[in-house]
Coordinates of C-alpha atoms (C1' of nucleotides) in Angstrom, one line a residue:
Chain A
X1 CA 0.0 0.0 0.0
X2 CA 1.7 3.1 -1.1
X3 CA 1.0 6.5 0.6
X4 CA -1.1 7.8 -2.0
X5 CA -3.8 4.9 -2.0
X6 CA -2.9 5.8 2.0
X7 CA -4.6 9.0 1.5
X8 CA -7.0 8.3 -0.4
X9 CA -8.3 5.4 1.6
X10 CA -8.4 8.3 4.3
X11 CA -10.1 11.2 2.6
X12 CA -12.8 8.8 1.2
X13 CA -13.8 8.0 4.9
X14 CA -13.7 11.1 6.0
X15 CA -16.0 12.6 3.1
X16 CA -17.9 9.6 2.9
X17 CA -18.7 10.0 6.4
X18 CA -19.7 13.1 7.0
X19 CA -21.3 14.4 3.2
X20 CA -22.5 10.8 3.1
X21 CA -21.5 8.2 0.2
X22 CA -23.8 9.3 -2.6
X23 CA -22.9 13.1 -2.3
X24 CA -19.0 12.6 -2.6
X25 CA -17.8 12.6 -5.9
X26 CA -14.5 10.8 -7.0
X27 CA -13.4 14.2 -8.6
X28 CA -14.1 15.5 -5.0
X29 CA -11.9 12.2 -3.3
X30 CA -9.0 12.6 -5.7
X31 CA -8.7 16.4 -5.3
X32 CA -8.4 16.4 -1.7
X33 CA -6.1 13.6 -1.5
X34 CA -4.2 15.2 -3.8
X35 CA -3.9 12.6 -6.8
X36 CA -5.3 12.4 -10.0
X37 CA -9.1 11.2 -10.6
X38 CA -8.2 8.2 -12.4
X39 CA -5.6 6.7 -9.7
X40 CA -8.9 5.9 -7.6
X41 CA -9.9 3.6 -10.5
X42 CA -7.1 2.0 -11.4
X43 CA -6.4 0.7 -7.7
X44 CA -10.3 0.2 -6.4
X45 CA -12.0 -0.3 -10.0
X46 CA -15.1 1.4 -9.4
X47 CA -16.6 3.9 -6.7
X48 CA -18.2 1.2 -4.8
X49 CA -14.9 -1.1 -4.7
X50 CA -13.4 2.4 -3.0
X51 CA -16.4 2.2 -0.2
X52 CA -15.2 -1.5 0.2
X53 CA -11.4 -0.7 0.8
X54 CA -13.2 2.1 3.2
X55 CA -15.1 -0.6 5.1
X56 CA -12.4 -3.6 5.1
X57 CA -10.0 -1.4 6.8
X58 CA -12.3 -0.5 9.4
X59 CA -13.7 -4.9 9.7
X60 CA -10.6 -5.2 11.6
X61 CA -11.8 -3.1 14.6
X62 CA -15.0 -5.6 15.1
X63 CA -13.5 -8.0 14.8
X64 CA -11.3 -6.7 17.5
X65 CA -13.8 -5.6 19.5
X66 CA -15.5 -9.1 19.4
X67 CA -12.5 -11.1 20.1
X68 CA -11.4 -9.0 23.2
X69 CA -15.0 -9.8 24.7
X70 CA -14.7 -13.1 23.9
X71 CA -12.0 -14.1 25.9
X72 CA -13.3 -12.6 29.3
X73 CA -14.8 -15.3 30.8
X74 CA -16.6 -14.1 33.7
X75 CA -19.8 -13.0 32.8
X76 CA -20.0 -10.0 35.2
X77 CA -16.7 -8.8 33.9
X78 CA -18.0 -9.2 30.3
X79 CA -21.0 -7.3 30.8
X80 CA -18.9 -4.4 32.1
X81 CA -16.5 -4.3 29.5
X82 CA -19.2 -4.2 26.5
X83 CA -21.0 -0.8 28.2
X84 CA -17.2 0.6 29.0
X85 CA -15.8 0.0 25.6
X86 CA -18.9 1.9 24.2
X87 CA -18.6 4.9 26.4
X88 CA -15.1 5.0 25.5
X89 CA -14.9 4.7 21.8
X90 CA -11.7 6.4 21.0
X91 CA -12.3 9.9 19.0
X92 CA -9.7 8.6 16.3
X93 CA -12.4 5.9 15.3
X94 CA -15.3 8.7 15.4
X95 CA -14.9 9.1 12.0
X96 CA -15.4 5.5 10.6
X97 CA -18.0 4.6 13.4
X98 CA -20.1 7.2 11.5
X99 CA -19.5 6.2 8.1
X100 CA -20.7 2.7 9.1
X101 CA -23.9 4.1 11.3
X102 CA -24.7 6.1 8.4
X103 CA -24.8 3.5 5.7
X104 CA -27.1 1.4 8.1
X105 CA -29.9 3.8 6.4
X106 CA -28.8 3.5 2.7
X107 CA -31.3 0.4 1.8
X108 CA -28.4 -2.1 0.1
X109 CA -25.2 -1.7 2.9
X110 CA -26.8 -2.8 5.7
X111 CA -25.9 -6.2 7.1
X112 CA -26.8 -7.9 10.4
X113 CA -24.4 -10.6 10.4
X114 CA -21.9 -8.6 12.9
X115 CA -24.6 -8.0 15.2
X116 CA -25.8 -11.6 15.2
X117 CA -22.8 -13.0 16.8
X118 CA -22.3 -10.2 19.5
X119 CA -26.3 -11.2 20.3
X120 CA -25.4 -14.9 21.0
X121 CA -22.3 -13.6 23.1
X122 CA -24.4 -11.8 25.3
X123 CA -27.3 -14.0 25.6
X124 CA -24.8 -16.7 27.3
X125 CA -23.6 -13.6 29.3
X126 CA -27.0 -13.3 30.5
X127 CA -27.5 -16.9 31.0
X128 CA -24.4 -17.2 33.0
X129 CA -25.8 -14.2 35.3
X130 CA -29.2 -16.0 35.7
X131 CA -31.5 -13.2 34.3
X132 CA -34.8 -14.0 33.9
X133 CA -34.8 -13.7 30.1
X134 CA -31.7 -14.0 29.2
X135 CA -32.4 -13.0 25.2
X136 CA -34.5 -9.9 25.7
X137 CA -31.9 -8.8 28.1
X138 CA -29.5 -9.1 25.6
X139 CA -31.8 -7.4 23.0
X140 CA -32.3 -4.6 25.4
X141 CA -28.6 -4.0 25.9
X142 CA -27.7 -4.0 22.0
X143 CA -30.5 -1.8 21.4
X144 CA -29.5 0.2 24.4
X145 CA -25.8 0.7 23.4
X146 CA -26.6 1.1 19.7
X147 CA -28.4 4.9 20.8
X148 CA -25.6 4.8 23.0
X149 CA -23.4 5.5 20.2
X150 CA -25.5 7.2 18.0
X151 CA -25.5 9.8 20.7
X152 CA -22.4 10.2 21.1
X153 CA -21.7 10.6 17.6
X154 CA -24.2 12.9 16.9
X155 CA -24.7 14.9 20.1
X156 CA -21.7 14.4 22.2
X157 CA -23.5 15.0 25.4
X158 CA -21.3 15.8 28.6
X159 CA -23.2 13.9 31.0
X160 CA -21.7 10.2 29.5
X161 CA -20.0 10.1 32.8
X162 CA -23.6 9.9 35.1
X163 CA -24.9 7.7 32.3
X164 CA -22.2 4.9 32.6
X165 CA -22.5 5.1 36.2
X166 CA -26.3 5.0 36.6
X167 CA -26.1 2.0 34.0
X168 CA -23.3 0.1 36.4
X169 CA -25.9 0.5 39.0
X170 CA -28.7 -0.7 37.3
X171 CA -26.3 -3.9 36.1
X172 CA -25.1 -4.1 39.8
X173 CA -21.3 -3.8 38.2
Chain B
X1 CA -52.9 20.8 -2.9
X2 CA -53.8 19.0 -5.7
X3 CA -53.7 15.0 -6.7
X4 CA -50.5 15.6 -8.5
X5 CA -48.5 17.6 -5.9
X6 CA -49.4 14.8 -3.2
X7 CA -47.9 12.3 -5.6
X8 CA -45.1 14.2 -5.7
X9 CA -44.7 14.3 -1.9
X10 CA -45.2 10.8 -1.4
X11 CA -43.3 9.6 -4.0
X12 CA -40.4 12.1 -2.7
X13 CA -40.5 10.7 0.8
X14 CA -40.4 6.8 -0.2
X15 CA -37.4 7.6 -2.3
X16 CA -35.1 10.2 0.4
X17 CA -36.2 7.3 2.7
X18 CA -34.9 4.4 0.8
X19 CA -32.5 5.3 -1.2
X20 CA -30.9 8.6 0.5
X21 CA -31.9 12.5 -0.6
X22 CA -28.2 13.0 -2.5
X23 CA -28.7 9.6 -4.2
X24 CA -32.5 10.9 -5.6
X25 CA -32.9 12.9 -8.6
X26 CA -35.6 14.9 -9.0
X27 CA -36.1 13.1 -12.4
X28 CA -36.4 10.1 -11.0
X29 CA -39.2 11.5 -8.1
X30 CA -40.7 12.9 -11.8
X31 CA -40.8 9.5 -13.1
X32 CA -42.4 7.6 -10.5
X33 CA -44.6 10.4 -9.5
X34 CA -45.9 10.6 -13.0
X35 CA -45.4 13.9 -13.3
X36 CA -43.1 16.2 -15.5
X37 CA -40.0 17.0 -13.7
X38 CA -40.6 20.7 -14.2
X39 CA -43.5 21.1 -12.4
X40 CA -41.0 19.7 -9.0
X41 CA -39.7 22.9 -9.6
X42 CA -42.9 24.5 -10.2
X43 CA -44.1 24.0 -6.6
X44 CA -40.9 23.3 -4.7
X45 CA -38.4 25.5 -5.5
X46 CA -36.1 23.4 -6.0
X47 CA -34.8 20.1 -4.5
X48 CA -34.2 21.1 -1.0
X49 CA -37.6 22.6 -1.2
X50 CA -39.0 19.5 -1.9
X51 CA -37.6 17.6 1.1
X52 CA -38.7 20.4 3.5
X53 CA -42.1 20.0 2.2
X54 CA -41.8 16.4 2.7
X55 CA -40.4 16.9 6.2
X56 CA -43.1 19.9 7.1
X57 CA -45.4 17.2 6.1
X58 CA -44.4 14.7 9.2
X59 CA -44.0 17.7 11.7
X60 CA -47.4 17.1 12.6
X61 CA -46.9 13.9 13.5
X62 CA -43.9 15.0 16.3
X63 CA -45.8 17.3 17.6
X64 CA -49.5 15.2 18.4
X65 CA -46.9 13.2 20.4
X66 CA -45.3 15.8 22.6
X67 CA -49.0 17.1 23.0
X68 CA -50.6 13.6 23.8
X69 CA -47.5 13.0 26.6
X70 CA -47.5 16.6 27.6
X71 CA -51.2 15.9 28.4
X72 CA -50.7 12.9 30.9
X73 CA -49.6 14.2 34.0
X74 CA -49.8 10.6 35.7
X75 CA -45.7 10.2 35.8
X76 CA -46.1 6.4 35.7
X77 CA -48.2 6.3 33.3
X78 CA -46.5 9.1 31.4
X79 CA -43.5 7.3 31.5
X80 CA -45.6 3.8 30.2
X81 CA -47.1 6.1 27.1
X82 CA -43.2 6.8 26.1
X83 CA -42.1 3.7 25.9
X84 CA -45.4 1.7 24.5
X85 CA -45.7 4.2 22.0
X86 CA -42.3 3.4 20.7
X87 CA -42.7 -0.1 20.6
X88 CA -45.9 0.6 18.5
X89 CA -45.2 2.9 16.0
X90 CA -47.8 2.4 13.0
X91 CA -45.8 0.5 10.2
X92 CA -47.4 3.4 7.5
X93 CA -45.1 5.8 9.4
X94 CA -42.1 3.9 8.9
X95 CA -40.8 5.5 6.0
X96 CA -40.9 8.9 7.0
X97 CA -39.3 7.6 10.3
X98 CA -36.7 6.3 8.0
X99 CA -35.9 9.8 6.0
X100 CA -35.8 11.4 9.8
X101 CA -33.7 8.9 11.1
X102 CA -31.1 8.9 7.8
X103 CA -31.1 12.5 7.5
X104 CA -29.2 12.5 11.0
X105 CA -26.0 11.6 9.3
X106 CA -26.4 13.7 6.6
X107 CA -24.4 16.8 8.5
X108 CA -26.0 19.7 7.9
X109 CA -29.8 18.3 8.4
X110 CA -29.2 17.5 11.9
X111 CA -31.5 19.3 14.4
X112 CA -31.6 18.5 18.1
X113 CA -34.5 21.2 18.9
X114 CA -36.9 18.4 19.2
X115 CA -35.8 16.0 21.1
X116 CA -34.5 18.9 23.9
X117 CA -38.2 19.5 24.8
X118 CA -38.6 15.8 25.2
X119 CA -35.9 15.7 27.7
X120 CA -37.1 18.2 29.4
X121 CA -40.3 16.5 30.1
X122 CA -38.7 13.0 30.8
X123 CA -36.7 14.8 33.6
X124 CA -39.8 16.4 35.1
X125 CA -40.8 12.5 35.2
X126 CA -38.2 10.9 36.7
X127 CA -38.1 13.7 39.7
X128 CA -41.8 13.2 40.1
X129 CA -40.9 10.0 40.6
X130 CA -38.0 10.2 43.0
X131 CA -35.9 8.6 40.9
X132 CA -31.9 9.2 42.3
X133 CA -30.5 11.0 39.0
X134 CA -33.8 12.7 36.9
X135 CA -31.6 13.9 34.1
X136 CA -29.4 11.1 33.7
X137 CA -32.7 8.6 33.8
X138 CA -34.2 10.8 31.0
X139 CA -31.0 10.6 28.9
X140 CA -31.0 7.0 29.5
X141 CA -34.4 6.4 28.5
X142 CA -34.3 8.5 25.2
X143 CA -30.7 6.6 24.2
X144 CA -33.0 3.3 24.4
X145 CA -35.7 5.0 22.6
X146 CA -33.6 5.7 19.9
X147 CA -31.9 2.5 19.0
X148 CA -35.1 0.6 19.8
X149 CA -36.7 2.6 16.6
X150 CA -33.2 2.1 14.8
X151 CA -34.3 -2.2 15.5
X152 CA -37.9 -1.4 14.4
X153 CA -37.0 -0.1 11.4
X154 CA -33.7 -1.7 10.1
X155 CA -34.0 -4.7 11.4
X156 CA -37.9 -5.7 12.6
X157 CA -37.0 -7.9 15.1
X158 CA -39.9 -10.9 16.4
X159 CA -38.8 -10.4 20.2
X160 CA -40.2 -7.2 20.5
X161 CA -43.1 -7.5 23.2
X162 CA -40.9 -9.7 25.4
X163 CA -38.6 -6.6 25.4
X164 CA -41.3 -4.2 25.8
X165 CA -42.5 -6.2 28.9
X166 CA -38.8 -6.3 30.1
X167 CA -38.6 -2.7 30.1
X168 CA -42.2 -2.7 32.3
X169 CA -40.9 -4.6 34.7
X170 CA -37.5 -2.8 34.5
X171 CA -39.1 0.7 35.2
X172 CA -42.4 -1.2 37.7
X173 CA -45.2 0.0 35.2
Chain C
dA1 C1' 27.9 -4.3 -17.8
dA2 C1' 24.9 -2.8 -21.2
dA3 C1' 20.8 -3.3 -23.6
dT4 C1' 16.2 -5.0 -23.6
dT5 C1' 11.7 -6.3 -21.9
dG6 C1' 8.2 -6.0 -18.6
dT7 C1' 5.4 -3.9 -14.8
dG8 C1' 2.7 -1.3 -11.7
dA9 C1' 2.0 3.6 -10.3
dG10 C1' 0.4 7.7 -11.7
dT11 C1' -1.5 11.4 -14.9
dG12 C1' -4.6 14.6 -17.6
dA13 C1' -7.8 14.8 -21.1
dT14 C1' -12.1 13.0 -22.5
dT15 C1' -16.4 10.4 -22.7
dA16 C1' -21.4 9.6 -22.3
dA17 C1' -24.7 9.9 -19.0
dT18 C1' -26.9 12.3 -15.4
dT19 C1' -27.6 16.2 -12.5
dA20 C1' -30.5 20.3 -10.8
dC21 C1' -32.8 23.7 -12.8
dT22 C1' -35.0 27.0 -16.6
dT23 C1' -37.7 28.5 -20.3
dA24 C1' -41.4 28.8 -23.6
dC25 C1' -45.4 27.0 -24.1
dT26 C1' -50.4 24.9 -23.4
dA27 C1' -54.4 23.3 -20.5
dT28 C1' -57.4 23.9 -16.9
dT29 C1' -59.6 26.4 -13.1
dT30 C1' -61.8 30.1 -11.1
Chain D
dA1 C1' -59.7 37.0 -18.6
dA2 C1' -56.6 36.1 -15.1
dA3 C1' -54.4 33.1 -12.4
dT4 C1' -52.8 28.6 -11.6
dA5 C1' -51.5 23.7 -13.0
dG6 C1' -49.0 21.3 -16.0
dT7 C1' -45.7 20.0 -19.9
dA8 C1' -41.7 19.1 -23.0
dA9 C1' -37.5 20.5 -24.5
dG10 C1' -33.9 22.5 -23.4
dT11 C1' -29.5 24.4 -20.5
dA12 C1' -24.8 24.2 -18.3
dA13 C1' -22.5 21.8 -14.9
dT14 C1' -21.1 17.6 -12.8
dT15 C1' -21.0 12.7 -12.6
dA16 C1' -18.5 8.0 -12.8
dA17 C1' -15.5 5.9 -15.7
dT18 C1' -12.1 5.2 -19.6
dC19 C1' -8.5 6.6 -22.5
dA20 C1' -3.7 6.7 -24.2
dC21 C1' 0.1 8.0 -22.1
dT22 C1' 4.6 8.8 -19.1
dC23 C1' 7.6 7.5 -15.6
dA24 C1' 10.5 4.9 -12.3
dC25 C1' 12.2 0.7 -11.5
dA26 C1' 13.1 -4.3 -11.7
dA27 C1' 14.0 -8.7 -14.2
dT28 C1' 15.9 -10.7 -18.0
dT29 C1' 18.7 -11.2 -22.0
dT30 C1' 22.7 -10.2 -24.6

DNA sequence: AAATTGTGAGTGATTAATTACTTACTATTT
DNA sequence: AAATAGTAAGTAATTAATCACTCACAATTT
């Protein structure tokens, strides 16, 4: 990977994140990484196989994400970590974070299968903890943590801090 | 407003929905509508006109349910009306919930005016209540709120009344 | 070591299609 | 007849994508 595919890899994210994927233009890409229109092409082939190099960079951080909670094996401890690894979503990742949470909404990108596994995960949490229903619990929380992040995204509001520690309370953590 | 023109809106609203405002042409909204592109132009303005007047269209809608809350002064069962009326949001709605709920990301068209009233009368809830932290129990609430209608709508999940009675036992309505 | 061949990175001009929008016009109400 | 509703054919700009091309460098041949 050279450091112009570098950069254009990293201005596509940025304006497809925030002007959305449909209003940036590969003239638009191109000029503000600073390379010529047709470079995009030859290395991604089409506008679309540019959004995938976009979105294969970023696969790595779920899958991070997923293996991390994986390997904590005490349930409690699990629990914890999934609503403290949401509240502290490093500002670095803002910008992808966004670009995926806005392409939920554009009818043919959105795909469940991430979600699916991180469900199961945290039904057997639940099970482990002896909740009462173990898979609405677990539906709650994903639900719960998805506005989670929408908010901060969108609103950044200052009281996160009272909201993590109300939720610890609530989760007896 | 004539046969035509309400064509024009509805058409406009299932396509910003579905398929994103950048990614619409006003031809295509033409097209489907049945009408001559011009006359979009005619009435509207021009294409942001159009999507206000589609938006101006659902306002209505936002504010019958401040109203209908405002008018409960019951806490508990204020607080029930919130969250059942989430959980049953009429399916013909569901588009224009879509175009609100896309048009988030879409930078500029982000407004927050709304959903600071709404806060505002959560908090007055929760204190009527006694709950410990008012403001950080309405924040919670509305988080929830908002990715439970993200689930509705992207991903129409079959679990939903055991999670709506969850979150009655959860909050003792 | 010199000459040749091959390759991937990168460019700038250009294409056909599509974009939002306009204009000159006609049809229909009121 | 005056205003409004509607159309069809245009506009200039922008779009994604392709084009023939240069350049630097490495592998192979002589």
């Amino acid at each position: 990977m050279t450091e112009k595919q570098e950069n254009i890899l990293a201005k596509a994210l940025e304006l497809f994140a925030t002007k959305g994927y449909a209003a940036t233009s590969t003239a638009k890409v191109a000029r503000e990484a600073g390379v010529s229109e047709g470079l995009i092409f030859r290395h991604f082939g089409n506008k679309e196989g540019l959004l995938s190099a976009v979105l294969a960079q970023g696969q790595e951080k779920l899958a991070a994400i997923y293996n991390s909670l994986e390997q904590e094996f005490n349930p409690r401890k699990r629990l914890e970590r999934v609503i403290d690894m949401t509240f502290e979503v490093p500002s670095e990742e803002y910008v992808f974070w966004r670009l995926i949470y806005a392409l939920k909404w554009q009818t043919d990108a959105y795909d469940d299968s991430g979600s699916a596994a991180m469900k199961a995960l945290l039904v057997e949490t639940f099970e482990a903890m002896h909740y009462e229903d173990p898979s609405a619990e677990a539906e709650l929380i994903m639900v719960l943590l998805d506005g989670l992040v929408t908010a901060i995204l969108l609103r950044k509001p200052k009281e996160l801090n009272r909201l993590q520690s109300l939720l610890h309370r609530r989760y007896m953590l």
